[in-house]
Coordinates of C-alpha atoms and ligand atoms in Angstrom, one line a residue:
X1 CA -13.7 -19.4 0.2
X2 CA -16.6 -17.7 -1.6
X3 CA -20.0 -19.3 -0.4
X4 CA -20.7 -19.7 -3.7
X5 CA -17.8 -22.8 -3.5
X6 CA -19.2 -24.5 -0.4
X7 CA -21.6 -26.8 -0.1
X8 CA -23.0 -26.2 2.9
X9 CA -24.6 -23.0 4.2
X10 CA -21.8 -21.3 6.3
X11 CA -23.6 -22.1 9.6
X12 CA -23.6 -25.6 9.3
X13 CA -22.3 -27.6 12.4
X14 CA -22.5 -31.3 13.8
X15 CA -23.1 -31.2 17.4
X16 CA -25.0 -34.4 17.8
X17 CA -27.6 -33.6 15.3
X18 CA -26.6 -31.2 12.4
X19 CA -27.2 -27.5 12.9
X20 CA -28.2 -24.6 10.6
X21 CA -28.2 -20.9 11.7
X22 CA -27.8 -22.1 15.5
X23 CA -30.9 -24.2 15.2
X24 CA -31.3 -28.1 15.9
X25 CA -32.4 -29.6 12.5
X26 CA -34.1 -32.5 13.7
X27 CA -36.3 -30.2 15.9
X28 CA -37.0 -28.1 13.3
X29 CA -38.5 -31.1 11.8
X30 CA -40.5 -31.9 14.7
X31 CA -41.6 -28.6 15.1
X32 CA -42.9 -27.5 11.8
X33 CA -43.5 -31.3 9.9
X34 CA -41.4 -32.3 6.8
X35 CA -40.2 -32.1 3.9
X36 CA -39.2 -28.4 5.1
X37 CA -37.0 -26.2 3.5
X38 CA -34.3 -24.1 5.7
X39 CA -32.8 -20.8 4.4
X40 CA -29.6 -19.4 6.7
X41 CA -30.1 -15.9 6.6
X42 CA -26.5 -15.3 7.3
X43 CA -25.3 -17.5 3.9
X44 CA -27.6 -14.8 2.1
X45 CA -26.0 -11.8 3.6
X46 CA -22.5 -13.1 3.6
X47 CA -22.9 -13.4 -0.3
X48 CA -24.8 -10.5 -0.5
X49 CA -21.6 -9.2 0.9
X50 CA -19.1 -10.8 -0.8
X51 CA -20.5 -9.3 -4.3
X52 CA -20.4 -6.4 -2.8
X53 CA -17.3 -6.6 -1.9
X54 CA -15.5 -8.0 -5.0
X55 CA -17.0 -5.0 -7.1
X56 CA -16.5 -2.1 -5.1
X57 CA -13.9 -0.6 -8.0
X58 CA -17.0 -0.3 -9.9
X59 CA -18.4 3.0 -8.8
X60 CA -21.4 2.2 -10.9
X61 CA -22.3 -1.5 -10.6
X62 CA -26.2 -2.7 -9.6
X63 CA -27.0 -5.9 -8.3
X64 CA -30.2 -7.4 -9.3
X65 CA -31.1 -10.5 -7.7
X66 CA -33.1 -13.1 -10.1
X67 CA -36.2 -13.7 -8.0
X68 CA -36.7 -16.9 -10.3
X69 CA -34.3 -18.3 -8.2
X70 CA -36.2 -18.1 -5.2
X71 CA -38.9 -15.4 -4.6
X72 CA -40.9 -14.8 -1.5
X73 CA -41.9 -11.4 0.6
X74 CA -39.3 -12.1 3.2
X75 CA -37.0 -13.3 1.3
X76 CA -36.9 -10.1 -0.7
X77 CA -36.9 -8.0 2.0
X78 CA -33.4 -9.5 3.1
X79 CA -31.9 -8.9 -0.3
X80 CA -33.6 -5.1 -0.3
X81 CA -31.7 -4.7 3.3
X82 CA -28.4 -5.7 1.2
X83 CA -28.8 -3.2 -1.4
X84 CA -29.8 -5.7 -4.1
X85 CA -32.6 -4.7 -6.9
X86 CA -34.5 -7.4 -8.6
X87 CA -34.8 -8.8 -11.8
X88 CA -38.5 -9.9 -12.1
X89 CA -39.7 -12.3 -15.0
X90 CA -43.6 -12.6 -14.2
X91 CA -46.3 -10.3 -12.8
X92 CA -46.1 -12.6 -10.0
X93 CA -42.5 -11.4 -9.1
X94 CA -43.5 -8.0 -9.7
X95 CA -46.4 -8.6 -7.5
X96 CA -44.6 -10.2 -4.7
X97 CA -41.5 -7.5 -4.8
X98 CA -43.9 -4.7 -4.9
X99 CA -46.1 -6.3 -1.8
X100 CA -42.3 -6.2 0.2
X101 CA -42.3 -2.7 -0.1
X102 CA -39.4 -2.4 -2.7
X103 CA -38.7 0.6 -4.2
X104 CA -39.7 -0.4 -7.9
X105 CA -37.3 1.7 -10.1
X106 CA -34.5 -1.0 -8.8
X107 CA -36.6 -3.6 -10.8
X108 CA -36.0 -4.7 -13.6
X109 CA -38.8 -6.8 -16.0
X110 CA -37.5 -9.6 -18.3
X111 CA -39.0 -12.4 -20.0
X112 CA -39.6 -13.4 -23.8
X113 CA -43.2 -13.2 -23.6
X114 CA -44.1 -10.8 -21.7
X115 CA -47.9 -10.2 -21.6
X116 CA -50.2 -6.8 -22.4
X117 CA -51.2 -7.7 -18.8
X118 CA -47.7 -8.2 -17.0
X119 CA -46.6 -5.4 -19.1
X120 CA -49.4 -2.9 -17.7
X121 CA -49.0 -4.4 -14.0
X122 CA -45.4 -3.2 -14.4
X123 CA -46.0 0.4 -16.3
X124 CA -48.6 1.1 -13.7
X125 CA -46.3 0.1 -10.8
X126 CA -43.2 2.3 -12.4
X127 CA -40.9 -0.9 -12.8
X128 CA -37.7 1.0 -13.6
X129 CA -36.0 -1.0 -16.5
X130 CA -37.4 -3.6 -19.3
X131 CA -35.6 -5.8 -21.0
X132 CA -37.1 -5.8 -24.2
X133 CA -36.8 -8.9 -25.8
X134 CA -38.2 -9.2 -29.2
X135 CA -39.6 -6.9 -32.4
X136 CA -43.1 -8.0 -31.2
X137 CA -42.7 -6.7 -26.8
X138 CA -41.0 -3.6 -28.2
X139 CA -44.0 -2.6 -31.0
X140 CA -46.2 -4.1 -28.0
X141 CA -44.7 -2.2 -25.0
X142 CA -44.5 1.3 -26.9
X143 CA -48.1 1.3 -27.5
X144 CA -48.9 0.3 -24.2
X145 CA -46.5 3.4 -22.8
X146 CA -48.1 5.7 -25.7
X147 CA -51.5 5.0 -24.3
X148 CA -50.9 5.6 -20.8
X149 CA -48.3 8.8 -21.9
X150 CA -45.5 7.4 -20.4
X151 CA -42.0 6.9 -21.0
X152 CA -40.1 3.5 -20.5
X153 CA -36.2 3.3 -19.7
X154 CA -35.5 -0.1 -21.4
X155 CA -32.4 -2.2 -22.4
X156 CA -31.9 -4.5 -25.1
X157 CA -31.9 -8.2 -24.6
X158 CA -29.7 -9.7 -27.3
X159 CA -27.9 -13.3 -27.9
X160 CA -24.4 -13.1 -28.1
X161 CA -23.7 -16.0 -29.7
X162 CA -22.1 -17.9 -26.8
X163 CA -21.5 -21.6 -26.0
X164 CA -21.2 -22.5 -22.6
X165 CA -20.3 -25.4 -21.2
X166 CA -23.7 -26.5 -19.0
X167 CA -26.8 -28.2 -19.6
X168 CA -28.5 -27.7 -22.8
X169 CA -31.8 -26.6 -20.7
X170 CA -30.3 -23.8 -18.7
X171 CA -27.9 -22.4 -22.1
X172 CA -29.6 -19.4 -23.1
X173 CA -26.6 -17.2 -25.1
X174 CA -26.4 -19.3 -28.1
X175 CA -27.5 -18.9 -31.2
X176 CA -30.4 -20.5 -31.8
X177 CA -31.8 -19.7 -28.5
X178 CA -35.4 -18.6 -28.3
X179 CA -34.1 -15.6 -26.0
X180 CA -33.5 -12.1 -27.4
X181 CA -32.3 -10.4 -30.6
X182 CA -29.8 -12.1 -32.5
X183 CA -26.5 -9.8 -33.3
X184 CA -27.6 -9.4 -36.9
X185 CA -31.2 -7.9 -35.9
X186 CA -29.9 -5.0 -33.4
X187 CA -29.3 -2.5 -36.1
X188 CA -32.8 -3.1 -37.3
X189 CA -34.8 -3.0 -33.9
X190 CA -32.6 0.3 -32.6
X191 CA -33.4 2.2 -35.8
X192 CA -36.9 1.1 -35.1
X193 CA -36.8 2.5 -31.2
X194 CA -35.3 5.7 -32.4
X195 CA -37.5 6.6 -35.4
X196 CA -40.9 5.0 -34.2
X197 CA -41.2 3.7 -31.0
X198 CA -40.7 7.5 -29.2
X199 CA -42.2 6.5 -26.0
X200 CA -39.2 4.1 -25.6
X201 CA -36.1 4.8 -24.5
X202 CA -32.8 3.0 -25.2
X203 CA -30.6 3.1 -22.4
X204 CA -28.1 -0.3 -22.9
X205 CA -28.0 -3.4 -23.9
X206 CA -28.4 -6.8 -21.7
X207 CA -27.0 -10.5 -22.1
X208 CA -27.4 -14.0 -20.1
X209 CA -25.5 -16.5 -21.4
X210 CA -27.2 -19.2 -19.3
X211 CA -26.7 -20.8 -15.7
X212 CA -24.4 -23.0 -13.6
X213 CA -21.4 -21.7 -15.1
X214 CA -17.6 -22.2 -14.3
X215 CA -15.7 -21.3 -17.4
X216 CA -14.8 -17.8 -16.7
X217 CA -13.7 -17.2 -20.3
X218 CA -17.7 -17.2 -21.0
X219 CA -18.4 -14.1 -19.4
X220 CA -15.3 -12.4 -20.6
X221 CA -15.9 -13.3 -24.2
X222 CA -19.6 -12.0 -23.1
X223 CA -18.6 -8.6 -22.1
X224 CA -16.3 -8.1 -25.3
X225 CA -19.1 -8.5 -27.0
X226 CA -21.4 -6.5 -25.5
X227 CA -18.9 -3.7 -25.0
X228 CA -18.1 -3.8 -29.1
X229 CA -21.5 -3.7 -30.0
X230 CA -22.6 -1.1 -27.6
X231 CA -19.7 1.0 -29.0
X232 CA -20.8 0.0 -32.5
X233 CA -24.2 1.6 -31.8
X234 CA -23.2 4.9 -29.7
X235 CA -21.1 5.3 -33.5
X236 CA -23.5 4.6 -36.3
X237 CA -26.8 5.7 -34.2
X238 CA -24.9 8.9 -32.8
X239 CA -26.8 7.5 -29.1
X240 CA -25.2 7.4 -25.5
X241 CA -25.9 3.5 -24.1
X242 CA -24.3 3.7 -20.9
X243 CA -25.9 0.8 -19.4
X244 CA -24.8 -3.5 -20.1
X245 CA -26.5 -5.6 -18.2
X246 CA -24.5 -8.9 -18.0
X247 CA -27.0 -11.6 -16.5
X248 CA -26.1 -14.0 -13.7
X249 CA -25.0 -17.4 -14.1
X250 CA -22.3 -18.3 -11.7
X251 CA -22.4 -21.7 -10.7
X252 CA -22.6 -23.4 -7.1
X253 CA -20.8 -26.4 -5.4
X254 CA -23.6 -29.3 -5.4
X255 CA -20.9 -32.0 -4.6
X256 CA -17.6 -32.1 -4.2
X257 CA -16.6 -32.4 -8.1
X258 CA -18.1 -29.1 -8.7
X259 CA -15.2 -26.3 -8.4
X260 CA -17.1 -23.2 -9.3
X261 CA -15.0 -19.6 -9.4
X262 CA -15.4 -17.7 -6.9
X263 CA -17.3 -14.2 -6.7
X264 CA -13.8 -12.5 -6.6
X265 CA -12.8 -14.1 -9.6
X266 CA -15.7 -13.2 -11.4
X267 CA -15.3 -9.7 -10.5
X268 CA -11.4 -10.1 -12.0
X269 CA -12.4 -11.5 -15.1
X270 CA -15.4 -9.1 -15.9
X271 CA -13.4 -6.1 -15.1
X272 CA -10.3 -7.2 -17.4
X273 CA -12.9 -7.3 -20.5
X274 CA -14.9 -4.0 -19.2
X275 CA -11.6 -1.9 -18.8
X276 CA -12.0 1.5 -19.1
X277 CA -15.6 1.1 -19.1
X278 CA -15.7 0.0 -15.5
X279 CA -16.5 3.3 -14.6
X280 CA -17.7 5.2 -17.4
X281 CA -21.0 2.8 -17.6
X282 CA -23.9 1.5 -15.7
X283 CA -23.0 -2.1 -15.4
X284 CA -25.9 -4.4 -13.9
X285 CA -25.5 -8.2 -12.7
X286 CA -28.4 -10.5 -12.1
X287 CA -26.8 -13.7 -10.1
X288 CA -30.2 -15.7 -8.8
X289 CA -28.5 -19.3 -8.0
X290 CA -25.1 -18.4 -6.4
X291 CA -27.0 -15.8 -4.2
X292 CA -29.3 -18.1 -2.8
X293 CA -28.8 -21.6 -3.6
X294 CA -26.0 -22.5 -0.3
X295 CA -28.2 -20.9 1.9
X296 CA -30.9 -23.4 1.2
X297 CA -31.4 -26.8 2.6
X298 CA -34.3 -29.6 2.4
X299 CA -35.2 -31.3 5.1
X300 CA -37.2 -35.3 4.7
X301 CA -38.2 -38.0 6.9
X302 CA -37.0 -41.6 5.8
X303 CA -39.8 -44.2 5.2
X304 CA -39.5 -47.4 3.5
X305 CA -36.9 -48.7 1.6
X306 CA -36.4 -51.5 -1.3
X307 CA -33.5 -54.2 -2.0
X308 CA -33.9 -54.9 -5.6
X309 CA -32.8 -59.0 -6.1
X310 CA -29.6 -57.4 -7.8
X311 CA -29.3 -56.1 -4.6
X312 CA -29.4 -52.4 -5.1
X313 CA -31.1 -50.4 -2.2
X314 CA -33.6 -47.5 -2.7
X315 CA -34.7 -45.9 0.5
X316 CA -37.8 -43.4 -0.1
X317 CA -38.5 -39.8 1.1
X318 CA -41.1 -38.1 2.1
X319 CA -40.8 -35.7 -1.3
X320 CA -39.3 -35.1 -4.5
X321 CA -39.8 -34.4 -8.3
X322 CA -42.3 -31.8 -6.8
X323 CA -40.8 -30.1 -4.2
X324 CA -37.3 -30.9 -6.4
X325 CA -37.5 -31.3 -10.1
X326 CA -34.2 -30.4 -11.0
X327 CA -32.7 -33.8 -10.7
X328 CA -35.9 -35.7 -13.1
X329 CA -35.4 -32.4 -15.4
X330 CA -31.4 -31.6 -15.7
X331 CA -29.7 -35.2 -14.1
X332 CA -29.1 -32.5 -11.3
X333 CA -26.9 -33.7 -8.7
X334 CA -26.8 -33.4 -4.8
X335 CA -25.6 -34.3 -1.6
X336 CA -27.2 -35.1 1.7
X337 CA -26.2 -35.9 5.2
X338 CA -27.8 -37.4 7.9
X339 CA -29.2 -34.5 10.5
X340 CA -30.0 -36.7 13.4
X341 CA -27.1 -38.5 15.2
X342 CA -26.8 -41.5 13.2
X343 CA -23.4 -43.4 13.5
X344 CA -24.3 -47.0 11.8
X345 CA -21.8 -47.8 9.4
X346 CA -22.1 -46.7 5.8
X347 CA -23.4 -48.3 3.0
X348 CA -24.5 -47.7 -0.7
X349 CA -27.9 -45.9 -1.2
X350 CA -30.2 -44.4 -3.9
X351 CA -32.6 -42.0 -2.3
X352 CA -36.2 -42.5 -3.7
X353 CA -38.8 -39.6 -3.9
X354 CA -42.5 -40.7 -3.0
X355 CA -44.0 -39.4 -6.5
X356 CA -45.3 -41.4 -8.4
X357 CA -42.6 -41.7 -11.6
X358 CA -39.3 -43.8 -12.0
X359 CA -37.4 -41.2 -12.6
X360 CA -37.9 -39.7 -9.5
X361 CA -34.8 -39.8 -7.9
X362 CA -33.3 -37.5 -6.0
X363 CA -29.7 -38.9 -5.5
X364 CA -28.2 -41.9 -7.2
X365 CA -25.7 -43.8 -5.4
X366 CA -24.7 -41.9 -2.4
X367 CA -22.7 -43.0 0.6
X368 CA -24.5 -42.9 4.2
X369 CA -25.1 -44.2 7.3
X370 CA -27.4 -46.9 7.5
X371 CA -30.6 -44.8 7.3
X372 CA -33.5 -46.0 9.7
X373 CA -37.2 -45.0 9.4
X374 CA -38.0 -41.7 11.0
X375 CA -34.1 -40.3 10.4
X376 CA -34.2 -36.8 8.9
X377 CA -32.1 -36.3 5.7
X378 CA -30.7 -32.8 4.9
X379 CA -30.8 -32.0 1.6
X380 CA -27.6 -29.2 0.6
X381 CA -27.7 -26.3 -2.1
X382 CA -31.2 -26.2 -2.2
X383 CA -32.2 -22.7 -1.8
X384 CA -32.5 -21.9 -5.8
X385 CA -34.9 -23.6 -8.2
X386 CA -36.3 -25.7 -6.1
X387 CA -39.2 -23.7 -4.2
X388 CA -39.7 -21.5 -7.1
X389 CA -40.2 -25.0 -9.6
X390 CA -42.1 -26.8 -6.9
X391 CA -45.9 -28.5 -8.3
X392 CA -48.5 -29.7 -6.8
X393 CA -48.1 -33.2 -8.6
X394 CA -49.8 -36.1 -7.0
X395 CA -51.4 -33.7 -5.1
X396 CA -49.3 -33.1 -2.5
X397 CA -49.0 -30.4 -0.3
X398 CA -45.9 -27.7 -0.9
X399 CA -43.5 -28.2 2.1
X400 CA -43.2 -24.7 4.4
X401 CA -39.9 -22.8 4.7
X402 CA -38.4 -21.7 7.7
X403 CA -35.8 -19.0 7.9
X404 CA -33.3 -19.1 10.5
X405 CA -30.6 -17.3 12.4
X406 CA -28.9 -17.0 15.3
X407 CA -31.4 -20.0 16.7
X408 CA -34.1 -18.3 16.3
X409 CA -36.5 -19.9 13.6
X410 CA -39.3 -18.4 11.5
X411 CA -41.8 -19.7 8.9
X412 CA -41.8 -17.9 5.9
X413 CA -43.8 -19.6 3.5
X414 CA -46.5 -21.8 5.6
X415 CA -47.1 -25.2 4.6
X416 CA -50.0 -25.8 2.0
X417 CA -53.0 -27.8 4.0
X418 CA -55.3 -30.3 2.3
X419 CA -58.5 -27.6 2.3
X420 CA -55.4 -25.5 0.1
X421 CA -55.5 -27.8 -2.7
X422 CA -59.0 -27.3 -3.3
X423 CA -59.5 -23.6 -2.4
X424 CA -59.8 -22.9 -6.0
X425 CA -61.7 -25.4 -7.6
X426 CA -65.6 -25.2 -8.2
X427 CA -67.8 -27.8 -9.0
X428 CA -70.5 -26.7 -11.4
X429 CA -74.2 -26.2 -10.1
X430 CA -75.2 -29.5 -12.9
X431 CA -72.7 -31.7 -11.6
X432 CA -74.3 -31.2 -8.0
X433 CA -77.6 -32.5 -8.9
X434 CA -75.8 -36.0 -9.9
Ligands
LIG501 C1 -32.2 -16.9 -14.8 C2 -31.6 -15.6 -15.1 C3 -30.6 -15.0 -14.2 C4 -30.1 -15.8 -13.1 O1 -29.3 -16.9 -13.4 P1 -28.5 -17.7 -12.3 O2 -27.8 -18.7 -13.0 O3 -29.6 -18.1 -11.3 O4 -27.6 -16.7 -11.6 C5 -30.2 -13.8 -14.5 N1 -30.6 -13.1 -15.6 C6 -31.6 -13.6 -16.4 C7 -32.0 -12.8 -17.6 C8 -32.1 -14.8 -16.2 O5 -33.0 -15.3 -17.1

């Protein structure tokens, strides 16, 4: 089994209370406070691995970890040590890569609106591929790159047209979506790159069709595509693209209806549609969410609870929509456990957060042990999307995360304190007079 088709991360054991990385969860909870995220360095690696693994016939694939799925100093360290590059969509990724020590020509910028800012941060720190996006970033980016007299290796981020079976919000191949060049305007913008933008140069093309995926017929049709039109261009331009960058988008196990391929049958099913090109090209993948989202776990303390008079019961967490939007933004689904040794009998549950908004709710109608005040529930698959899409709404602290392995524990992102919430605001010298 891939990790990327387990629930859990690949350390998890009940003995008594639950276990993660050969560390007692409820004492991590005692220890460093809650809500707390937990990241099993071993899941990370393992999967790190596994991709590794499944595409070694590729003499020349890269793997480029989406930091938008989770980004953080040590975190990108680990996936540096397991010969991953980064695919950056913000001058705070680049930033926070760059601050790991990364060697920044295995980073790659993308993003639809790129700013003359983000754009300089990453010419000055030799960012080694940019996926340009759009007529305006290319006109943009060349100027920029004439000014400072360099040159910029880039790809071209284009929509190939495909429908994939997952939420609307996290489809990004069709169409009409606001991402990249549409097939019909990639004539237009190479002509443009080779005649007038000199300080650019074309090295392949790149495609995501969007997130959460299991149809493996998506990314095949994907790489037809991209192989035909970077074959179309190499003919009519008389150019040598030996690059394709195909995105990420595998999709995870939240519960047990999800079936997700695994990384091996990825590998299959890109390589059948790449053929001879498996090693006559560059090929790059960007998985964010099947890389880190197993590894992750949440960590709350139960508080009060609610029996509405049609009798459905809502106990409440100590977080939620902030340190998890995904369920109030894509009806994202999860599952929990118990972590302390709880052996009531079970009953029907709908787990409140403590924000203030109805439809903050993290799971709906999920089956557990009669929970008790002060029990610690453990949150699964919640490594990507969560941290990185965590607010400060109702003004609430961001939860720390911990990183462990072989029970040894280690905070990695500290927990925000109340003085952090108003580190940054001023209060103007007229308003003190009042
Ligand atoms: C978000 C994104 C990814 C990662 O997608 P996952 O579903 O997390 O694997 C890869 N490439 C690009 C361009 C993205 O925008």
């Amino acid at each position: 089994m891939s990790t990327n088709q387990s629930i859990k991360p690949i350390t998890t054991e009940r003995k008594g209370n639950l276990h993660i990385g050969g560390c007692n969860l409820v004492e991590l909870a005692q220890k460093y406070g809650t809500p707390l995220y937990v990241i099993d360095e071993a899941t990370i690696r393992k999967t790190c691995q596994e991709y590794i693994e499944a595409f070694k016939n590729y003499p020349n694939i890269k793997f480029m970890y989406a930091s938008k799925a989770l980004c953080s100093l040590a975190i990108t360290k680990i996936l540096n040590d397991e010969d991953f590059g980064f695919d950056t969509v913000s001058g705070g990724e680049i930033y926070t890569v760059y601050k790991a020590g990364i060697d920044m020509s295995h980073v790659l910028f993308n993003g639809n609106n790129k700013t003359r800012k983000e754009l300089e941060l990453a010419l000055n720190l030799n960012v080694g591929r940019f996926s340009v996006d759009n007529f305006y970033e290319a006109e943009l980016l060349n100027k920029i790159a004439f000014e400072k007299g360099m040159d910029v290796d880039i790809l071209l981020r284009i929509t190939p047209g495909i429908e994939c079976h997952t939420h609307d919000y996290i489809q990004t191949g069709q169409i009409d979506s606001k991402f990249g060049f549409d097939m019909q305007q990639i004539d237009t913008i190479v002509e443009l790159i080779i005649t007038k933008y000199k300080n650019l140069k074309l090295k392949g093309l790149h495609a995501h069709i969007g997130s959460q995926i299991f149809e493996l017929q998506s990314f095949t049709d994907e790489v037809e595509i991209l192989i035909k039109e970077l074959e179309n261009l190499n003919n009519k331009f008389n150019i040598e693209l030996s690059e394709l960058n195909i995105g990420g988008g595998l999709g995870v196990k939240y519960t047990a209806e999800d079936n997700p391929p695994s990384i091996l049958e990825l590998a299959d099913a890109i390589g059948k549609s790449l053929n001879e090109y498996s090693n006559k090209i560059t090929i790059y993948l960007e998985p964010g969410r099947s890389v880190i989202s197993t590894a992750g776990v949440t960590l709350y303390t139960i508080g009060s609870n609610k029996t509405t008079s049609e009798g459905k019961k809502y106990v409440a967490i100590d977080g939620g929509m902030a340190d998890n939007p995904r369920p109030s933004m894509y009806q994202a689904k999860y599952t929990a456990e118990v972590a302390n040794n709880n052996e009531n009998e079970t009953e029907l549950v709908t787990i409140a957060g403590r924000y203030c908004e109805s439809g903050d709710i993290l799971i709906e109608n999920i089956e557990l042990p009669k929970l008790n005040a002060g029990d610690i529930l453990c949150v699964y698959n919640t490594g990507s999307y969560n941290y990185s899409m965590a607010s400060n709404y109702n003004r609430v602290e961001k939860p720390a995360m911990v990183l462990v392995n072989s029970a040894q524990s280690d905070m990695i992102v500290n927990r925000e304190s109340l003085e952090d919430l108003i580190a940054r605001e001023n209060i103007p010298d007229r308003l003190k007079k009042i």
